[in-house]
Structure formats: structure tokens, C-alpha cells
Short mmCIF file of C-alpha atoms in Angstrom, two decimals:
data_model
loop_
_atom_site.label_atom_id
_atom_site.label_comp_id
_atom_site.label_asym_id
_atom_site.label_seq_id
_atom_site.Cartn_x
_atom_site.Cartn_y
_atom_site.Cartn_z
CA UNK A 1 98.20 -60.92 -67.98
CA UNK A 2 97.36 -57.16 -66.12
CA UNK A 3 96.95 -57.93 -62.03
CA UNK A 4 94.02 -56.25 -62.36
CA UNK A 5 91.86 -59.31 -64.64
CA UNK A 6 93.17 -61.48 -61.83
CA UNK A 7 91.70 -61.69 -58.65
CA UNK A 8 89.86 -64.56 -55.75
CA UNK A 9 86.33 -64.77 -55.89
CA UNK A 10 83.95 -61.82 -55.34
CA UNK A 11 80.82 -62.74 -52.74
CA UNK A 12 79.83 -66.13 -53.62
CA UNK A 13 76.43 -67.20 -55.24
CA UNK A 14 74.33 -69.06 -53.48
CA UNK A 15 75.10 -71.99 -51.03
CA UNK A 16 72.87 -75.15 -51.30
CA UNK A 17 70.43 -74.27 -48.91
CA UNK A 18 69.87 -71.06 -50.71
CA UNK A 19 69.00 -72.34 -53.93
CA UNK A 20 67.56 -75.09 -52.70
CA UNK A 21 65.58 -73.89 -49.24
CA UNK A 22 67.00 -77.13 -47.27
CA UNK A 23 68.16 -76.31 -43.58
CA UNK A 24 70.71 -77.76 -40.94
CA UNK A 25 72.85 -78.72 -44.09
CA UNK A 26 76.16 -80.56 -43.08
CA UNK A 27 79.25 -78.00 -43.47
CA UNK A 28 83.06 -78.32 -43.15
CA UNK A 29 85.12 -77.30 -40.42
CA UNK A 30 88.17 -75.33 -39.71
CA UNK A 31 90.69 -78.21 -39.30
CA UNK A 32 89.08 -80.40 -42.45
CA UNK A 33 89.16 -76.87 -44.72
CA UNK A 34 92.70 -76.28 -43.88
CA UNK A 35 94.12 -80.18 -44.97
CA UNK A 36 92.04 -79.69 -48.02
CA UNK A 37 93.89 -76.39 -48.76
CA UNK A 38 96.85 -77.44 -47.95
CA UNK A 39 96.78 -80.21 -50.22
CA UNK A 40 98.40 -80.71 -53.70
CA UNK A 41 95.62 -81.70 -55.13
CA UNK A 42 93.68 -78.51 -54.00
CA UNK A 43 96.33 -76.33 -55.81
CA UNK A 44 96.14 -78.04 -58.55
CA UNK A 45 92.61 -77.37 -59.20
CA UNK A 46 93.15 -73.73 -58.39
CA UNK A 47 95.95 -73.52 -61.13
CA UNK A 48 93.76 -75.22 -63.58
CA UNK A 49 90.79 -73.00 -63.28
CA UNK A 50 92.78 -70.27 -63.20
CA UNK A 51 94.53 -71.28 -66.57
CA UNK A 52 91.30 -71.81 -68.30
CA UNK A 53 89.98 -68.27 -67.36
CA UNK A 54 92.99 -66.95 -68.73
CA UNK A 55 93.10 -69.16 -72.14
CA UNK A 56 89.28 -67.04 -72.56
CA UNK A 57 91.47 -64.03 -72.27
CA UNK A 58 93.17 -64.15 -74.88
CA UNK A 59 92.57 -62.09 -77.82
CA UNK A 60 90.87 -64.02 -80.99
CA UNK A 61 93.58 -64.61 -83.78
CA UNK A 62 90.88 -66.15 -86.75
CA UNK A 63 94.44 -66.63 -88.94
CA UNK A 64 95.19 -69.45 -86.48
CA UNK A 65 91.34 -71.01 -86.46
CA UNK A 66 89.96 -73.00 -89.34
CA UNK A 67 86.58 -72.08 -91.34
CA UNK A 68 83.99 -75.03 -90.24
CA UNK A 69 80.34 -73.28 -91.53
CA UNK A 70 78.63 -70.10 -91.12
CA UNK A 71 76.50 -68.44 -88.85
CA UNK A 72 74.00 -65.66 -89.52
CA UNK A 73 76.10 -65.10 -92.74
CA UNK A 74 79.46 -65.20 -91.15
CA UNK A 75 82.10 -67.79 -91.08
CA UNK A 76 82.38 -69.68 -88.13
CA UNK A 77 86.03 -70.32 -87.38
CA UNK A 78 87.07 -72.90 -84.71
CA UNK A 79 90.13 -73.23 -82.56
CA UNK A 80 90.92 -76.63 -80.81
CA UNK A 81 92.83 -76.27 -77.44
CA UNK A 82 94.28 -78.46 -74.49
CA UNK A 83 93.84 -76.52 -71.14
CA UNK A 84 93.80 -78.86 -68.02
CA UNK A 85 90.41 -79.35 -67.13
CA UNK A 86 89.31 -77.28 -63.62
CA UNK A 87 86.20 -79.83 -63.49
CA UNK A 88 88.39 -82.90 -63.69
CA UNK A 89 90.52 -81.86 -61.14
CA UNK A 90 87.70 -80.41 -58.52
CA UNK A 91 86.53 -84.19 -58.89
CA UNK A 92 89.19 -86.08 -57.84
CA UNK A 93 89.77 -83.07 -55.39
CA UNK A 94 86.39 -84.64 -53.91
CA UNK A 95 87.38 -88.27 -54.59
CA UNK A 96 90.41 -87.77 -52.41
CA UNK A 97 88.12 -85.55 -49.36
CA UNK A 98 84.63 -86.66 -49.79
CA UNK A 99 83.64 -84.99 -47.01
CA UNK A 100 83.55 -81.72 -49.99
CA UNK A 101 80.02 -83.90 -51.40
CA UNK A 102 78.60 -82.16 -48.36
CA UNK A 103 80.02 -78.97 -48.36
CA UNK A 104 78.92 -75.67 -50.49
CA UNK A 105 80.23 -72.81 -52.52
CA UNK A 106 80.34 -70.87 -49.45
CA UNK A 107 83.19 -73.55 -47.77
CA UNK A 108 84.84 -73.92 -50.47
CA UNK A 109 85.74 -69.85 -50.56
CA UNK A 110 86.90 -70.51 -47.41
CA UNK A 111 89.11 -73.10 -48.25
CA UNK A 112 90.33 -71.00 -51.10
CA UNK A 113 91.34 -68.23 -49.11
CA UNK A 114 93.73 -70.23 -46.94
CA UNK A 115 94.93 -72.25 -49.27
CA UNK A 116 96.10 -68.36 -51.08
CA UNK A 117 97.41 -67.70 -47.48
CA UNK A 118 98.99 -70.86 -46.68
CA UNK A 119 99.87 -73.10 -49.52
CA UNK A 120 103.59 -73.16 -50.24
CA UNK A 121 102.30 -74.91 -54.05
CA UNK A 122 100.45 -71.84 -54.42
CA UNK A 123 103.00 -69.33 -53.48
CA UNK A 124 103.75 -67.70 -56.70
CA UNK A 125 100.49 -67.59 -57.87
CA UNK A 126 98.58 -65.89 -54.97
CA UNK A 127 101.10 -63.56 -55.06
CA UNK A 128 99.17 -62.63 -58.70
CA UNK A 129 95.79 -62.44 -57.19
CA UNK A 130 94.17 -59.49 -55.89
CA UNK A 131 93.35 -59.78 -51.92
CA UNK A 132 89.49 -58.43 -52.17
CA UNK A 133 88.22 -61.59 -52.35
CA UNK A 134 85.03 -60.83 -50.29
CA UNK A 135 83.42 -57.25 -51.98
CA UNK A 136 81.03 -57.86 -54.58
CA UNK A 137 81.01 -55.49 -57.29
CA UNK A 138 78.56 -52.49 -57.27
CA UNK A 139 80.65 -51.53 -60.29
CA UNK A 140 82.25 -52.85 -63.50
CA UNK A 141 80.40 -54.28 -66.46
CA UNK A 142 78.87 -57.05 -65.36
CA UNK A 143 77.46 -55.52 -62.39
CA UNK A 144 76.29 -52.62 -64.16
CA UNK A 145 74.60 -55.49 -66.84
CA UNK A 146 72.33 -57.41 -64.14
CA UNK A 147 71.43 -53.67 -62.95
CA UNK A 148 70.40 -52.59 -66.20
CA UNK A 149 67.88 -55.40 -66.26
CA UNK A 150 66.86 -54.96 -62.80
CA UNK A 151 68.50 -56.84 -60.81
CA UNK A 152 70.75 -55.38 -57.86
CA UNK A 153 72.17 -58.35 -55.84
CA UNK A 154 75.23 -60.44 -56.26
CA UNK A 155 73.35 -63.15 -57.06
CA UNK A 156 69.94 -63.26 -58.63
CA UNK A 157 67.45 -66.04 -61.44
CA UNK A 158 66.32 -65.60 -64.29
CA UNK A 159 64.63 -67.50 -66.99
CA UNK A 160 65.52 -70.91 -65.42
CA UNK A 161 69.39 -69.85 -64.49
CA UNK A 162 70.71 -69.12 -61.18
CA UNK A 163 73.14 -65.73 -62.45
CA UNK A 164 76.00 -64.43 -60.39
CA UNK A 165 78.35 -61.48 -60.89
CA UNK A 166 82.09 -61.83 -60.02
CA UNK A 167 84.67 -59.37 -60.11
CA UNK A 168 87.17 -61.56 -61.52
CA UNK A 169 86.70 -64.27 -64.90
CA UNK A 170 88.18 -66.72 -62.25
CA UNK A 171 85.62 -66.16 -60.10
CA UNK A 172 82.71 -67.25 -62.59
CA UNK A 173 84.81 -69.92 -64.27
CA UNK A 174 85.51 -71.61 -60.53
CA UNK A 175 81.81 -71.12 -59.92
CA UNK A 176 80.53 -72.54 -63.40
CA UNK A 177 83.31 -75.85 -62.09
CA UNK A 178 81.72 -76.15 -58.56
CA UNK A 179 78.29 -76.26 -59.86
CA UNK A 180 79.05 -78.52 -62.93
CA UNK A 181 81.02 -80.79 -60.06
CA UNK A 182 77.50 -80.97 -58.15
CA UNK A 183 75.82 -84.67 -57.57
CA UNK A 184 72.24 -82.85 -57.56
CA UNK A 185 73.40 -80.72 -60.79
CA UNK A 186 73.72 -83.89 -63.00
CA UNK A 187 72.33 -82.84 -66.07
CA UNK A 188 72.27 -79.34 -65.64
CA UNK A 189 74.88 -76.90 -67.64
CA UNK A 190 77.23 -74.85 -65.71
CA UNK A 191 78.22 -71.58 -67.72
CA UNK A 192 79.61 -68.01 -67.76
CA UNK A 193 80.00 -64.30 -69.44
CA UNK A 194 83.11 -62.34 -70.11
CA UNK A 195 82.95 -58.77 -70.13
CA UNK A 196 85.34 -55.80 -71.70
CA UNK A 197 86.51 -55.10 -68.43
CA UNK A 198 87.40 -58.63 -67.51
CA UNK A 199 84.86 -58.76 -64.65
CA UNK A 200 82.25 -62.14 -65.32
CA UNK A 201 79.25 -63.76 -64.47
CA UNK A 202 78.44 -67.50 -63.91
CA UNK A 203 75.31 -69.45 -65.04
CA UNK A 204 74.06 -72.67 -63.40
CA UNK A 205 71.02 -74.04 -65.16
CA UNK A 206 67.95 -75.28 -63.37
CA UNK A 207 66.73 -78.13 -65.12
CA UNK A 208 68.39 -80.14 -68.15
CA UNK A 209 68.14 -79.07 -71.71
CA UNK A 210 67.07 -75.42 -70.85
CA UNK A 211 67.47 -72.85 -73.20
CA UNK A 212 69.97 -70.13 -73.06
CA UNK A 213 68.42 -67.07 -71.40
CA UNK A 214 67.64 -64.44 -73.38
CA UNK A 215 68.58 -61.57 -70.56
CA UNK A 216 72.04 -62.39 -72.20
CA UNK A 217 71.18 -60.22 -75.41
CA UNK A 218 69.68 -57.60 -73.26
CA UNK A 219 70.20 -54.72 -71.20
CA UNK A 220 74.00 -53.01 -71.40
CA UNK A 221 76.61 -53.35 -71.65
CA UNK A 222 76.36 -56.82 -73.06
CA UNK A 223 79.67 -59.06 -72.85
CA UNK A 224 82.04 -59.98 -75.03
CA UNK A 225 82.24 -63.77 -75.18
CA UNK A 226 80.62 -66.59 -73.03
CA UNK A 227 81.71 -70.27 -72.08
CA UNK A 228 80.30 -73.57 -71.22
CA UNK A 229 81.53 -76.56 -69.25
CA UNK A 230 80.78 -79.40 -71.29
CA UNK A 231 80.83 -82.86 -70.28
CA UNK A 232 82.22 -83.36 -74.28
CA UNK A 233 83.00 -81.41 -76.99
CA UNK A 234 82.64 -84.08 -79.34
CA UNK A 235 80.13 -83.03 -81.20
CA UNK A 236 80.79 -79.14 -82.02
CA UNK A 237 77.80 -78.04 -83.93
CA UNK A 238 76.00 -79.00 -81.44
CA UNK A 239 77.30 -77.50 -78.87
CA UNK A 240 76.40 -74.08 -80.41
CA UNK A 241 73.10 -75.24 -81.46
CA UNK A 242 71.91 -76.80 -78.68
CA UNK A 243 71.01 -73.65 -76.47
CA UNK A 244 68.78 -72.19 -79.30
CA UNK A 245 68.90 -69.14 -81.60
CA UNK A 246 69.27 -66.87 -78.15
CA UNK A 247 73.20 -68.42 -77.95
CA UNK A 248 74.16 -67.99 -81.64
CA UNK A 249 72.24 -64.81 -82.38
CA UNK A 250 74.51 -63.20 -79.34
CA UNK A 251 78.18 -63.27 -78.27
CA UNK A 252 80.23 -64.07 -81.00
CA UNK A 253 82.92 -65.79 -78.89
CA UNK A 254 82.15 -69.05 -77.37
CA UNK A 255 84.23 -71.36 -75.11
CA UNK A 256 83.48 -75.03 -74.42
CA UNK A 257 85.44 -76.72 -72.05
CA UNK A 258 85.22 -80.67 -71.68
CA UNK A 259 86.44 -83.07 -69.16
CA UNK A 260 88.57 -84.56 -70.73
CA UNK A 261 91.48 -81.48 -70.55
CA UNK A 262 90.13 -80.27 -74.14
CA UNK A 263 88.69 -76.97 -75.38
CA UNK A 264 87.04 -75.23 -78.49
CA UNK A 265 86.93 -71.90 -79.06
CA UNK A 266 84.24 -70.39 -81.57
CA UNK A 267 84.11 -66.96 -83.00
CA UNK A 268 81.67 -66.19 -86.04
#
């Protein structure tokens, strides 16, 4: 995989008091961020997202997926995968420090960047990742899609999503994890695009059983492939059903990640 699809998280989406307009909000500090980063279990959770963003990666190979329906005409052809589950491990991350219930997206950066600095687990693979982990992207393709329907900032909702743009597939995927890990998100669907040039955007729903946004069909250049962390992927029709005709009549790659260290991959 090029150095250049790799990379830490671009400026962060919004922290809970941002999306949620609460103030004096309890936050980590230096010496608690640093034993979480240090920690095995921290690294382990970094590997594991990171592996998942890279499993999306991969190019499509439809002689190694099987032929389970149709859609819009075309055959839908599945792929069943094991990938360590990111969501799982953020979790029990928490279940070890729960101090981390109270702490946001914009800690948990933090924690990232010295675990990249510091962690002896992690040596080998920060040495992969790019070091401009704080510069969000006025460029690339997923910053030039939220621009080219008109919206300028990092960060940004629309039709019932909170939408952020990373530089980096990791980035999205980790925030799609944190979100999905969220007490106050139960319910709610945390989700992502891929674009061509391997930058990526996360989606964290508003409310349960929202549609998928339409914005996601528009503007240019649209992305390649999209993903979902699922609590199950059980039921697999369903899973590309259940957003509506704005999630089947779009992307033709989909990714569904459970919690249970499983994965589908759908391409039609």
C-alpha cells in the first residue's frame, strides 16, 4: 500500500459540545492521554482500524465474489471477509479507561498522536503514516466534493448527517468507529466515502433509521465506494436496502463492517 493513502487524521469533526451545544464538558488530561496511548490495547485498536481501511482498498476481484441477486439490472456479487473489528476493540479500549466515556474526538487525536510518537507496539507502523496529521484538506477529492455542493469547512450537515472530510481513508474509518462507539449515538449509523484519490469522508447519522443522504449522488467528483459500521451483517439484503434507493442507486462498492470481526463487501 503507496505511503501516500496512509496517513493520521486530518482536523477532526466535531467534538461533543459542537454537535451537541453542551459546555464545560469533562476532558482528558495530559498524564491520563499518555497511559491510554501507551497502552496495548490502544495499539491494537489503531492497527485494527487501520487494517479495515486498507481491506476497502483493495481493488474489486468479482471472480473471487459469488452472484447473490441483482441490482438496477446488474448482478450483485458479495465477498465475505474477517478483518478485526476497529469498533470492538475501541470498546474494550473504553472498558479498560472509562474515563474515554467522557472524552471527545478531539482527545482522542491527541492520544493518537502520542501514541504514533511514543508507542514502542506501534513502532513499525507509524513509521508508515504520514506526519500531517493536523491540515485539513483544501484539496483532493473529497474536499473538492463537499465544495462542489457548497460547503467549505472540514466539517459540515447535511440532510440529517454530520459529514467530515479527511485526508486519509483511516481518518474517516477511525471517525465512523468513534462515533459508532458513542453511548448518546446508540442507534445512530456511523459511515464513510472513499474517493479515487484515497482521501475520505465520514458520516454520523442524527437520528435512527435515517435515510442515506442524497448529497452522496451529487456534486463532483463523486466517490468510488462507501462503508458502514454495522452492529451485524447478518442480514445482507438488508443492509443495502435499508438506507433507501439513494444507497443502491449510487456507489457501486459497499462495505459493511460488524462487530463481531466480520465484513461484506458488495459491488453490483
Amino acid at each position: 500500500m503507496a505511503v501516500c493513502i496512509l496517513g493520521a487524521l486530518a482536523a477532526s469533526s466535531c467534538s461533543k459540545d459542537e454537535f451537541f451545544g453542551l459546555e464545560d464538558s469533562e476532558v482528558l488530561d495530559y498524564s491520563a492521554k499518555y497511559e491510554i496511548a501507551m497502552s496495548q490495547a490502544y495499539a491494537d485498536y489503531a492497527i485494527a482500524s487501520f487494517n479495515m481501511a486498507e481491506t476497502m482498498l483493495q481493488p474489486v476481484d468479482t471472480t473471487k465474489m459469488e452472484i447473490q441477486g441483482e441490482i438496477n439490472g446488474k448482478p450483485l456479487y458479495v465477498m465475505n471477509g474477517t478483518c478485526e473489528s476497529g469498533l470492538d476493540l475501541l470498546n474494550k479500549l473504553k472498558e479498560i479507561y472509562p474515563d474515554l466515556e467522557k472524552a471527545d474526538k478531539i482527545d482522542l487525536d491527541e492520544i493518537q498522536e502520542i501514541a504514533l510518537a511514543n508507542n514502542e507496539a506501534l513502532k513499525d507502523f507509524s513509521a508508515k503514516v504520514s506526519k500531517d496529521t493536523k491540515v485539513w484538506i483544501s484539496w483532493g477529492q473529497a474536499g473538492a466534493w463537499a465544495q462542489s455542493n457548497g460547503h467549505y469547512g472540514a466539517s459540515f450537515g447535511d440532510e440529517g448527517w454530520w459529514i467530515s472530510c479527511f485526508n486519509t481513508v483511516w481518518g474517516a474509518v477511525q471517525d465512523a468507529i468513534w462515533a459508532s462507539s458513542e453511548s448518546y449515538n446508540y442507534g445512530k449509523t456511523g459511515a464513510g466515502l472513499i474517493f479515487n484519490d484515497f482521501t475520505g469522508v465520514s458520516m454520523i447519522s442524527y437520528t435512527e433509521n435515517i435515510p442515506w443522504p442524497a448529497v452522496v449522488n451529487q456534486g463532483s467528483p463523486l466517490a468510488e465506494s462507501d462503508f458502514v459500521i454495522a452492529p451485524s451483517v447478518d442480514a445482507i439484503w438488508c443492509d443495502l436496502c435499508f438506507f433507501g434507493p439513494e444507497y443502491t442507486e449510487g456507489n457501486r462498492t459497499h462495505y459493511v463492517y460488524s462487530s463481531v470481526n466480520n465484513y461484506e463487501c458488495f459491488f453490483y
